[in-house]
mmCIF file of C-alpha atoms in Angstrom:
data_model
loop_
_atom_site.group_PDB
_atom_site.id
_atom_site.type_symbol
_atom_site.label_atom_id
_atom_site.label_comp_id
_atom_site.label_asym_id
_atom_site.label_seq_id
_atom_site.Cartn_x
_atom_site.Cartn_y
_atom_site.Cartn_z
ATOM 1 C CA MET A 189 15.289 -27.354 -0.316
ATOM 2 C CA ALA A 190 18.127 -27.701 2.137
ATOM 3 C CA GLU A 191 18.262 -31.434 1.493
ATOM 4 C CA LYS A 192 19.342 -30.833 -2.082
ATOM 5 C CA PHE A 193 22.256 -28.739 -0.901
ATOM 6 C CA ASP A 194 23.167 -31.197 1.860
ATOM 7 C CA ASN A 195 23.240 -34.030 -0.648
ATOM 8 C CA LEU A 196 25.464 -32.105 -3.039
ATOM 9 C CA GLU A 197 27.675 -30.908 -0.215
ATOM 10 C CA GLU A 198 28.171 -34.451 1.003
ATOM 11 C CA HIS A 199 29.135 -35.690 -2.454
ATOM 12 C CA LEU A 200 31.516 -32.775 -2.949
ATOM 13 C CA GLU A 201 33.209 -33.348 0.413
ATOM 14 C CA LYS A 202 33.767 -37.009 -0.408
ATOM 15 C CA PHE A 203 35.089 -36.058 -3.833
ATOM 16 C CA ILE A 204 37.495 -33.500 -2.419
ATOM 17 C CA GLU A 205 38.710 -35.909 0.238
ATOM 18 C CA ASN A 206 39.320 -38.523 -2.429
ATOM 19 C CA ILE A 207 41.323 -36.038 -4.488
ATOM 20 C CA ARG A 208 43.315 -35.010 -1.429
ATOM 21 C CA GLN A 209 44.229 -38.611 -0.705
ATOM 22 C CA MET A 210 45.252 -39.067 -4.320
ATOM 23 C CA GLY A 211 47.535 -36.081 -3.930
ATOM 24 C CA ILE A 212 49.174 -37.658 -0.899
ATOM 25 C CA ILE A 213 49.701 -40.927 -2.741
ATOM 26 C CA VAL A 214 51.174 -39.167 -5.742
ATOM 27 C CA SER A 215 53.420 -36.848 -3.713
ATOM 28 C CA ASP A 216 55.623 -39.797 -2.766
ATOM 29 C CA PHE A 217 54.655 -42.626 -5.032
ATOM 30 C CA GLN A 218 55.573 -46.228 -4.365
ATOM 31 C CA PRO A 219 54.937 -49.242 -6.632
ATOM 32 C CA SER A 220 52.617 -50.767 -4.063
ATOM 33 C CA SER A 221 50.431 -47.642 -4.231
ATOM 34 C CA GLN A 222 49.420 -48.281 -7.848
ATOM 35 C CA THR A 223 46.328 -50.342 -7.035
ATOM 36 C CA GLY A 224 45.213 -47.783 -4.465
ATOM 37 C CA LEU A 225 45.704 -45.000 -6.989
ATOM 38 C CA ASN A 226 43.636 -46.863 -9.583
ATOM 39 C CA GLN A 227 40.899 -47.323 -7.022
ATOM 40 C CA LYS A 228 40.971 -43.640 -6.167
ATOM 41 C CA LEU A 229 40.732 -42.747 -9.850
ATOM 42 C CA ASN A 230 37.592 -44.816 -10.221
ATOM 43 C CA PHE A 231 36.209 -43.294 -7.016
ATOM 44 C CA MET A 232 36.817 -39.919 -8.605
ATOM 45 C CA ILE A 233 34.743 -40.908 -11.627
ATOM 46 C CA THR A 234 31.885 -42.236 -9.513
ATOM 47 C CA GLY A 235 32.096 -39.027 -7.493
ATOM 48 C CA LEU A 236 31.647 -37.001 -10.670
ATOM 49 C CA GLN A 237 28.692 -39.195 -11.597
ATOM 50 C CA ASP A 238 27.091 -38.528 -8.207
ATOM 51 C CA VAL A 239 27.621 -34.793 -8.576
ATOM 52 C CA GLU A 240 26.039 -34.867 -12.013
ATOM 53 C CA LYS A 241 22.982 -36.649 -10.610
ATOM 54 C CA CYS A 242 22.560 -33.785 -8.146
ATOM 55 C CA ARG A 243 22.607 -31.325 -11.028
ATOM 56 C CA GLN A 244 19.028 -32.022 -12.077
ATOM 57 C CA GLN A 245 17.668 -31.129 -8.646
ATOM 58 C CA LEU A 246 19.404 -27.771 -8.727
ATOM 59 C CA ASN A 247 18.356 -26.507 -12.150
ATOM 60 C CA ASP A 248 16.284 -23.723 -10.609
ATOM 61 C CA ILE A 249 19.110 -22.373 -8.468
ATOM 62 C CA HIS A 250 20.705 -19.203 -9.794
ATOM 63 C CA VAL A 251 23.975 -17.813 -8.512
ATOM 64 C CA PRO A 252 24.893 -14.199 -9.271
ATOM 65 C CA LEU A 253 28.064 -13.781 -11.278
ATOM 66 C CA GLU A 254 29.322 -11.115 -8.909
ATOM 67 C CA ALA A 255 29.644 -13.778 -6.216
ATOM 68 C CA PHE A 256 31.973 -15.687 -8.566
ATOM 69 C CA GLU A 257 34.253 -12.675 -8.729
ATOM 70 C CA TYR A 258 34.633 -12.701 -4.972
ATOM 71 C CA ILE A 259 35.546 -16.394 -5.054
ATOM 72 C CA ASP A 260 38.036 -15.854 -7.861
ATOM 73 C CA GLN A 261 39.732 -13.180 -5.799
ATOM 74 C CA GLY A 262 39.987 -15.510 -2.816
ATOM 75 C CA ARG A 263 37.453 -13.508 -0.821
ATOM 76 C CA ASN A 264 34.575 -14.740 1.285
ATOM 77 C CA PRO A 265 31.355 -14.757 -0.807
ATOM 78 C CA GLN A 266 29.381 -13.811 2.292
ATOM 79 C CA LEU A 267 30.919 -10.365 1.815
ATOM 80 C CA TYR A 268 28.889 -10.121 -1.399
ATOM 81 C CA THR A 269 25.686 -10.860 0.518
ATOM 82 C CA LYS A 270 26.691 -8.313 3.142
ATOM 83 C CA GLU A 271 27.366 -5.644 0.551
ATOM 84 C CA CYS A 272 24.055 -6.382 -1.214
ATOM 85 C CA LEU A 273 22.138 -5.922 2.014
ATOM 86 C CA GLU A 274 24.010 -2.727 2.860
ATOM 87 C CA ARG A 275 23.412 -1.308 -0.618
ATOM 88 C CA ALA A 276 19.730 -2.235 -0.459
ATOM 89 C CA LEU A 277 19.351 -0.528 2.895
ATOM 90 C CA ALA A 278 21.201 2.580 1.716
ATOM 91 C CA LYS A 279 19.035 2.809 -1.396
ATOM 92 C CA ASN A 280 15.912 2.240 0.687
ATOM 93 C CA GLU A 281 16.879 5.127 2.950
ATOM 94 C CA GLN A 282 17.710 7.339 -0.023
ATOM 95 C CA VAL A 283 14.334 6.702 -1.682
ATOM 96 C CA LYS A 284 12.520 7.218 1.612
ATOM 97 C CA GLY A 285 14.235 10.565 1.940
ATOM 98 C CA LYS A 286 13.121 11.530 -1.556
ATOM 99 C CA ILE A 287 9.538 10.482 -0.814
ATOM 100 C CA ASP A 288 9.493 12.460 2.422
ATOM 101 C CA THR A 289 10.938 15.528 0.697
ATOM 102 C CA MET A 290 8.444 15.336 -2.155
ATOM 103 C CA THR A 291 5.569 14.918 0.290
ATOM 104 C CA LYS A 292 6.639 18.012 2.205
ATOM 105 C CA PHE A 293 7.075 19.915 -1.055
ATOM 106 C CA LYS A 294 3.594 18.900 -2.193
ATOM 107 C CA SER A 295 1.960 20.079 1.008
ATOM 108 C CA LEU A 296 3.877 23.381 0.903
ATOM 109 C CA LEU A 297 2.982 23.876 -2.757
ATOM 110 C CA ILE A 298 -0.694 23.225 -2.149
ATOM 111 C CA THR A 299 -0.643 25.655 0.769
ATOM 112 C CA GLU A 300 1.025 28.414 -1.223
ATOM 113 C CA LEU A 301 -1.117 27.829 -4.310
ATOM 114 C CA GLY A 302 -4.150 27.987 -2.085
ATOM 115 C CA LYS A 303 -3.077 31.447 -0.975
ATOM 116 C CA VAL A 304 -2.500 32.716 -4.511
ATOM 117 C CA PHE A 305 -5.237 30.833 -6.437
ATOM 118 C CA PRO A 306 -7.911 30.118 -3.832
ATOM 119 C CA GLU A 307 -10.746 29.423 -6.232
ATOM 120 C CA GLU A 308 -8.732 27.152 -8.470
ATOM 121 C CA MET A 309 -7.336 25.242 -5.545
ATOM 122 C CA ALA A 310 -10.837 24.772 -4.184
ATOM 123 C CA LYS A 311 -11.859 23.234 -7.503
ATOM 124 C CA TYR A 312 -8.698 21.095 -7.481
ATOM 125 C CA LYS A 313 -9.452 19.814 -4.007
ATOM 126 C CA ALA A 314 -13.033 19.141 -5.013
ATOM 127 C CA ILE A 315 -11.776 16.943 -7.849
ATOM 128 C CA HIS A 316 -8.970 15.142 -6.083
ATOM 129 C CA GLY A 317 -10.157 15.494 -2.572
ATOM 130 C CA ASP A 318 -7.845 16.104 0.308
ATOM 131 C CA ASP A 319 -4.845 13.963 -0.630
ATOM 132 C CA PRO A 320 -3.806 11.977 2.413
ATOM 133 C CA PRO A 321 -0.219 12.434 3.457
ATOM 134 C CA SER A 322 1.775 9.512 2.054
ATOM 135 C CA MET B 117 1.507 25.906 -33.652
ATOM 136 C CA THR B 118 3.067 29.267 -32.755
ATOM 137 C CA GLU B 119 -0.158 31.095 -33.675
ATOM 138 C CA ILE B 120 -2.078 28.988 -31.149
ATOM 139 C CA PHE B 121 0.422 29.738 -28.370
ATOM 140 C CA SER B 122 0.429 33.451 -29.204
ATOM 141 C CA THR B 123 -3.365 33.565 -29.072
ATOM 142 C CA LEU B 124 -3.333 31.857 -25.677
ATOM 143 C CA PHE B 125 -0.688 34.050 -24.075
ATOM 144 C CA GLY B 126 -1.485 37.165 -26.130
ATOM 145 C CA GLN B 127 -4.956 37.481 -24.602
ATOM 146 C CA SER B 128 -3.519 37.219 -21.117
ATOM 147 C CA GLU B 129 -1.129 40.032 -21.886
ATOM 148 C CA ALA B 130 -3.971 42.168 -23.277
ATOM 149 C CA GLN B 131 -5.990 41.684 -20.125
ATOM 150 C CA GLY B 132 -3.098 42.724 -17.977
ATOM 151 C CA PRO B 133 -2.376 41.691 -14.432
ATOM 152 C CA GLN B 134 -5.636 41.876 -12.571
ATOM 153 C CA GLY B 135 -4.218 41.784 -9.116
ATOM 154 C CA PRO B 136 -0.959 41.738 -7.291
ATOM 155 C CA GLY B 137 0.870 38.759 -8.772
ATOM 156 C CA THR B 138 2.644 37.478 -5.707
ATOM 157 C CA LEU B 139 4.414 34.842 -7.692
ATOM 158 C CA GLY B 140 5.477 37.316 -10.337
ATOM 159 C CA PHE B 141 3.937 35.580 -13.336
ATOM 160 C CA ALA B 142 0.567 34.892 -14.906
ATOM 161 C CA PRO B 143 -2.522 36.398 -13.314
ATOM 162 C CA GLY B 144 -4.728 34.420 -10.980
ATOM 163 C CA LYS B 145 -7.212 33.313 -13.656
ATOM 164 C CA PRO B 146 -6.166 31.159 -16.554
ATOM 165 C CA PRO B 147 -6.440 32.802 -19.943
ATOM 166 C CA PRO B 148 -9.792 32.038 -21.612
ATOM 167 C CA LEU B 149 -9.651 29.918 -24.705
ATOM 168 C CA PRO B 150 -10.654 31.587 -27.960
ATOM 169 C CA GLN B 151 -14.194 30.639 -29.014
ATOM 170 C CA THR B 152 -13.096 29.853 -32.549
ATOM 171 C CA GLN B 153 -10.737 27.149 -31.348
ATOM 172 C CA ALA B 154 -12.115 23.610 -31.230
ATOM 173 C CA PRO B 155 -12.302 22.093 -27.745
ATOM 174 C CA ALA B 156 -9.347 19.791 -28.261
ATOM 175 C CA PRO B 157 -5.687 19.929 -27.274
ATOM 176 C CA PRO B 158 -3.766 21.504 -30.137
ATOM 177 C CA GLN B 159 -0.968 18.982 -30.071
ATOM 178 C CA ILE B 160 -3.179 16.076 -30.977
ATOM 179 C CA PRO B 161 -4.502 16.241 -34.510
ATOM 180 C CA ALA B 162 -7.907 14.676 -35.083
ATOM 181 C CA GLN B 163 -7.605 11.464 -37.039
ATOM 182 C CA PRO B 164 -10.333 9.917 -39.096
ATOM 183 C CA GLY B 165 -12.149 7.103 -37.426
ATOM 184 C CA ASP B 166 -11.386 8.250 -33.911
ATOM 185 C CA GLU B 167 -14.008 9.282 -31.451
ATOM 186 C CA GLY B 168 -11.888 12.274 -30.585
ATOM 187 C CA PRO B 169 -9.151 13.030 -28.168
ATOM 188 C CA ALA B 170 -11.559 13.248 -25.285
ATOM 189 C CA ALA B 171 -12.174 9.525 -25.497
ATOM 190 C CA ARG B 172 -8.468 8.846 -25.772
ATOM 191 C CA LYS B 173 -7.753 10.852 -22.626
ATOM 192 C CA PRO B 174 -10.990 11.037 -20.727
ATOM 193 C CA GLY B 175 -9.578 13.133 -17.937
ATOM 194 C CA VAL B 176 -8.245 15.890 -20.121
ATOM 195 C CA MET B 177 -11.121 18.088 -21.190
ATOM 196 C CA ASN B 178 -13.689 16.943 -18.667
ATOM 197 C CA GLU B 179 -11.820 18.845 -15.964
ATOM 198 C CA PRO B 180 -11.648 22.616 -15.594
ATOM 199 C CA PHE B 181 -7.860 22.226 -15.556
ATOM 200 C CA TYR B 182 -5.993 21.557 -18.753
ATOM 201 C CA LEU B 183 -4.080 18.271 -18.792
ATOM 202 C CA LEU B 184 -5.212 17.384 -15.298
ATOM 203 C CA ARG B 185 -5.194 13.629 -15.122
ATOM 204 C CA GLU B 186 -6.094 11.086 -12.549
ATOM 205 C CA LEU B 187 -3.465 10.312 -10.015
ATOM 206 C CA PRO B 188 -1.741 6.934 -10.496
ATOM 207 C CA ALA B 189 -2.847 4.121 -8.266
ATOM 208 C CA GLY B 190 -0.698 4.165 -5.178
ATOM 209 C CA ASN B 191 1.490 1.137 -4.656
ATOM 210 C CA ASP B 192 1.443 -0.359 -1.227
ATOM 211 C CA LEU B 193 5.151 -1.165 -1.394
ATOM 212 C CA THR B 194 7.344 1.876 -1.836
ATOM 213 C CA GLY B 195 10.697 3.005 -0.573
ATOM 214 C CA ASN B 196 8.844 4.434 2.398
ATOM 215 C CA THR B 197 8.659 0.988 3.970
ATOM 216 C CA ASN B 198 11.650 -0.846 5.378
ATOM 217 C CA LEU B 199 12.080 -3.531 2.750
ATOM 218 C CA ILE B 200 14.336 -5.637 4.932
ATOM 219 C CA THR B 201 11.613 -6.111 7.524
ATOM 220 C CA HIS B 202 8.998 -6.456 4.774
ATOM 221 C CA TYR B 203 10.837 -9.429 3.259
ATOM 222 C CA ASN B 204 11.801 -10.865 6.679
ATOM 223 C CA LEU B 205 15.515 -10.386 6.147
ATOM 224 C CA GLU B 206 16.283 -9.039 9.619
ATOM 225 C CA HIS B 207 17.982 -12.230 10.677
ATOM 226 C CA ALA B 208 20.130 -12.281 7.551
ATOM 227 C CA TYR B 209 20.973 -8.593 8.007
ATOM 228 C CA ASN B 210 22.042 -9.080 11.618
ATOM 229 C CA LYS B 211 24.023 -12.162 10.668
ATOM 230 C CA PHE B 212 25.986 -10.556 7.850
ATOM 231 C CA CYS B 213 26.077 -6.881 8.809
ATOM 232 C CA GLY B 214 25.891 -7.095 12.592
ATOM 233 C CA LYS B 215 28.972 -9.240 12.972
ATOM 234 C CA LYS B 216 32.296 -8.957 11.280
ATOM 235 C CA VAL B 217 32.508 -11.232 8.255
ATOM 236 C CA LYS B 218 35.971 -12.596 7.654
ATOM 237 C CA GLU B 219 37.673 -11.600 4.480
ATOM 238 C CA LYS B 220 39.325 -14.774 3.258
ATOM 239 C CA LEU B 221 37.749 -17.616 1.350
ATOM 240 C CA SER B 222 39.408 -20.116 3.674
ATOM 241 C CA ASN B 223 37.300 -18.740 6.526
ATOM 242 C CA PHE B 224 34.189 -19.642 4.545
ATOM 243 C CA LEU B 225 35.537 -23.047 3.537
ATOM 244 C CA PRO B 226 37.905 -24.064 6.337
ATOM 245 C CA GLU B 227 37.992 -27.745 5.416
ATOM 246 C CA LEU B 228 38.939 -27.211 1.804
ATOM 247 C CA PRO B 229 42.566 -28.244 1.191
ATOM 248 C CA GLY B 230 44.981 -26.271 -0.896
ATOM 249 C CA MET B 231 45.816 -22.605 -1.236
ATOM 250 C CA ILE B 232 42.360 -21.190 -1.915
ATOM 251 C CA ASP B 233 43.026 -17.636 -0.745
ATOM 252 C CA CYS B 234 45.120 -16.911 -3.801
ATOM 253 C CA PRO B 235 43.360 -15.442 -6.846
ATOM 254 C CA GLY B 236 42.159 -18.087 -9.247
ATOM 255 C CA VAL B 237 43.726 -16.303 -12.192
ATOM 256 C CA GLN B 238 47.224 -17.196 -10.981
ATOM 257 C CA ASP B 239 46.841 -20.936 -11.317
ATOM 258 C CA GLY B 240 44.066 -21.010 -13.912
ATOM 259 C CA SER B 241 41.413 -22.193 -11.454
ATOM 260 C CA SER B 242 39.080 -19.215 -11.744
ATOM 261 C CA LEU B 243 35.349 -19.692 -12.117
ATOM 262 C CA ARG B 244 35.285 -16.918 -14.685
ATOM 263 C CA SER B 245 37.464 -18.979 -17.043
ATOM 264 C CA LEU B 246 35.101 -21.923 -16.525
ATOM 265 C CA ILE B 247 32.166 -19.782 -17.623
ATOM 266 C CA GLU B 248 33.967 -18.254 -20.578
ATOM 267 C CA LYS B 249 35.402 -21.551 -21.778
ATOM 268 C CA PRO B 250 33.084 -24.291 -20.543
ATOM 269 C CA PRO B 251 34.487 -27.803 -20.676
ATOM 270 C CA VAL B 252 33.223 -30.343 -23.164
ATOM 271 C CA CYS B 253 30.095 -31.894 -21.686
ATOM 272 C CA GLY B 254 27.522 -34.373 -22.846
ATOM 273 C CA ASN B 255 29.558 -37.546 -22.585
ATOM 274 C CA SER B 256 28.709 -39.735 -19.653
ATOM 275 C CA PHE B 257 31.312 -40.599 -17.075
ATOM 276 C CA SER B 258 32.502 -44.166 -17.547
ATOM 277 C CA PRO B 259 34.949 -45.991 -15.275
ATOM 278 C CA LEU B 260 38.479 -46.410 -16.479
ATOM 279 C CA THR B 261 39.333 -49.800 -17.934
ATOM 280 C CA GLY B 262 42.619 -51.615 -17.453
ATOM 281 C CA ALA B 263 44.007 -50.293 -20.700
ATOM 282 C CA LEU B 264 43.189 -46.722 -19.761
ATOM 283 C CA LEU B 265 44.628 -47.163 -16.282
ATOM 284 C CA THR B 266 48.023 -48.010 -17.728
ATOM 285 C CA GLY B 267 48.315 -44.319 -18.512
ATOM 286 C CA PHE B 268 48.383 -43.622 -14.787
ATOM 287 C CA ARG B 269 51.474 -45.635 -13.992
ATOM 288 C CA LEU B 270 53.787 -43.307 -12.102
ATOM 289 C CA HIS B 271 57.466 -43.266 -11.362
ATOM 290 C CA THR B 272 58.459 -43.982 -7.788
ATOM 291 C CA GLY B 273 59.832 -41.272 -5.569
ATOM 292 C CA PRO B 274 58.792 -37.826 -4.380
ATOM 293 C CA LEU B 275 57.338 -35.114 -6.582
ATOM 294 C CA PRO B 276 59.551 -32.388 -8.020
ATOM 295 C CA GLU B 277 59.765 -29.361 -5.744
ATOM 296 C CA GLN B 278 57.654 -27.137 -7.932
ATOM 297 C CA TYR B 279 54.658 -29.423 -7.461
ATOM 298 C CA ARG B 280 55.116 -30.239 -3.786
ATOM 299 C CA LEU B 281 53.350 -27.240 -2.263
ATOM 300 C CA MET B 282 50.176 -27.495 -4.295
ATOM 301 C CA HIS B 283 48.153 -29.550 -1.838
ATOM 302 C CA ILE B 284 49.536 -28.028 1.327
ATOM 303 C CA GLN B 285 47.721 -25.137 2.925
ATOM 304 C CA PRO B 286 49.780 -22.186 4.130
ATOM 305 C CA PRO B 287 50.197 -22.116 7.894
ATOM 306 C CA LYS B 288 47.516 -19.945 9.435
ATOM 307 C CA LYS B 289 49.368 -19.422 12.671
ATOM 308 C CA LYS B 290 51.700 -16.679 11.436
ATOM 309 C CA SER B 291 49.667 -13.797 12.896
ATOM 310 C CA LYS B 292 49.671 -15.356 16.349
ATOM 311 C CA HIS B 293 53.405 -15.925 16.054
ATOM 312 C CA LYS B 294 53.906 -12.231 15.364
ATOM 313 C CA HIS B 295 51.768 -11.181 18.302
ATOM 314 C CA ARG B 296 53.662 -13.463 20.621
ATOM 315 C CA HIS B 297 56.978 -12.154 19.413
ATOM 316 C CA HIS B 298 55.927 -8.555 19.907
ATOM 317 C CA ARG B 299 54.434 -8.970 23.346
ATOM 318 C CA PRO B 300 57.664 -9.924 25.145
ATOM 319 C CA GLN B 301 59.719 -7.450 23.111
ATOM 320 C CA ASP B 302 57.842 -4.270 23.966
ATOM 321 C CA PRO B 303 58.125 -4.184 27.770
ATOM 322 C CA ILE B 304 61.708 -5.532 27.917
ATOM 323 C CA PRO B 305 64.379 -2.762 28.245
ATOM 324 C CA PRO B 306 67.286 -2.891 25.821
ATOM 325 C CA GLU B 307 69.996 -3.417 28.511
ATOM 326 C CA THR B 308 68.656 -6.778 29.566
ATOM 327 C CA PRO B 309 69.855 -9.938 27.866
ATOM 328 C CA SER B 310 66.943 -9.508 25.529
ATOM 329 C CA ASP B 311 69.529 -8.083 23.120
ATOM 330 C CA THR B 312 70.453 -11.631 22.355
ATOM 331 C CA ASP B 313 66.815 -12.527 21.823
ATOM 332 C CA PRO B 314 66.351 -10.498 18.652
ATOM 333 C CA LYS B 315 69.582 -12.054 17.380
ATOM 334 C CA LYS B 316 68.199 -15.449 18.173
ATOM 335 C CA LYS B 317 64.968 -14.456 16.571
ATOM 336 C CA LYS B 318 66.887 -13.175 13.565
ATOM 337 C CA LYS B 319 68.623 -16.505 13.413
ATOM 338 C CA LYS B 320 65.265 -18.158 13.650
ATOM 339 C CA ARG B 321 64.045 -15.990 10.818
ATOM 340 C CA ASP B 322 67.086 -16.930 8.779
ATOM 341 C CA ASP B 323 66.356 -20.581 9.359
ATOM 342 C CA ASP B 324 62.730 -20.198 8.250
ATOM 343 C CA PRO B 325 63.038 -22.015 4.920
ATOM 344 C CA GLU B 326 64.553 -24.985 6.697
ATOM 345 C CA ARG B 327 61.848 -24.762 9.318
ATOM 346 C CA LYS B 328 59.222 -24.642 6.617
ATOM 347 C CA LYS B 329 60.585 -27.813 5.051
ATOM 348 C CA LYS B 330 60.579 -29.516 8.417
ATOM 349 C CA LYS B 331 57.020 -28.388 9.012
ATOM 350 C CA LYS B 332 55.965 -29.702 5.643
ATOM 351 C CA ASP B 333 57.571 -33.059 6.287
ATOM 352 C CA LYS B 334 55.833 -33.238 9.621
ATOM 353 C CA LYS B 335 52.547 -32.363 8.020
ATOM 354 C CA LYS B 336 53.029 -35.135 5.506
ATOM 355 C CA LYS B 337 53.592 -37.527 8.358
ATOM 356 C CA LYS B 338 50.466 -36.228 10.014
ATOM 357 C CA ASN B 339 48.474 -36.888 6.906
ATOM 358 C CA ARG B 340 49.810 -40.392 6.654
ATOM 359 C CA HIS B 341 49.249 -41.231 10.301
ATOM 360 C CA SER B 342 46.176 -40.431 12.347
ATOM 361 C CA PRO B 343 45.887 -36.910 13.692
ATOM 362 C CA ASP B 344 45.658 -38.128 17.314
ATOM 363 C CA HIS B 345 49.416 -38.281 17.877
ATOM 364 C CA PRO B 346 50.470 -35.210 19.856
ATOM 365 C CA GLY B 347 53.977 -36.594 20.109
ATOM 366 C CA ILE B 348 54.676 -35.647 16.505
ATOM 367 C CA THR B 349 53.999 -31.974 17.170
ATOM 368 C CA GLY B 350 55.466 -32.040 20.655
ATOM 369 C CA SER B 351 58.826 -30.856 19.326
ATOM 370 C CA GLN B 352 57.301 -27.497 18.342
ATOM 371 C CA PRO B 353 56.232 -25.532 21.398
ATOM 372 C CA ASN B 354 54.393 -22.917 19.352
ATOM 373 C CA SER B 355 52.068 -25.357 17.652
ATOM 374 C CA ASN B 356 51.276 -26.995 20.980
ATOM 375 C CA SER B 357 50.464 -23.686 22.636
ATOM 376 C CA LEU B 358 48.371 -22.552 19.704
ATOM 377 C CA ARG B 359 46.294 -25.708 19.950
#
């Protein structure tokens, strides 16, 4: 799994380096640089071909669109992962609190109903048994 | 429908409260169903061909309690368990939430050239625009022939100024510069010759555009030559010290 990403990363780094060197050549162009520029252009095309070959290996990889928004804003996409984990933990704690509250309510309700309707609650417990505390 | 409800609750009212109703409503025993009523829930009309509502909801009328159903099968995984430990994400949690994650994109991709911390909308390089307007795909990439390469013949000389800064990253050393300027300023009293220092520093700040151009030229030279020449940056004491 990691090999697929390493392969793509390597191709992308070479591609970006090639583009950077083209930018340097173009920033102060000289006639003798023309052949080098042509070579870099063809390297760019082969780089795109290599990246496209990697595409088939990564068809099953899905990236959430919210991560793209972080990148478009110039922010670290690891912040998205961090916020996802924090939200998941907060929601987990919230639901756990609800479960604990409902469990306490159930036990209190059964206790009080047992005081008011003892016969009916005995039948209820006979049917459902003593519900274990969740 | 209303006649059925009135018969149910009307009989309870006729009987009257049999004992002290601690909860303040309905007596302890449920109201008995009228004998004339069929043993079926009133809401569900009997349809031809059905075995009856009892078969549809087996738990309903077999119990002494109306509408008492079986409890749903309990799921092993609920919010009661710590899902982060359940899915073995403790390491990821400590990595991302335990330490401070840097804000900028350049901290995530330090080797990427260019000004990547700016929003992509400004220069049309956003990923959102790529998704909304995908480029034309399907054609294979073919190398450029000689005839096509003639389109890439360029004029000699430097780029126009508006295009010069595109490949250069902004200097990341500004924050350290500010700290270093503030540190000597705070403890120095105003009567000392440090009065001339802010003037000098103001002059330095006035000369910043020129300094920026010099820095850019030096960076261009760095990119052309190998990066193992400290002599090029030796003229700038700040860059040396920051290294």
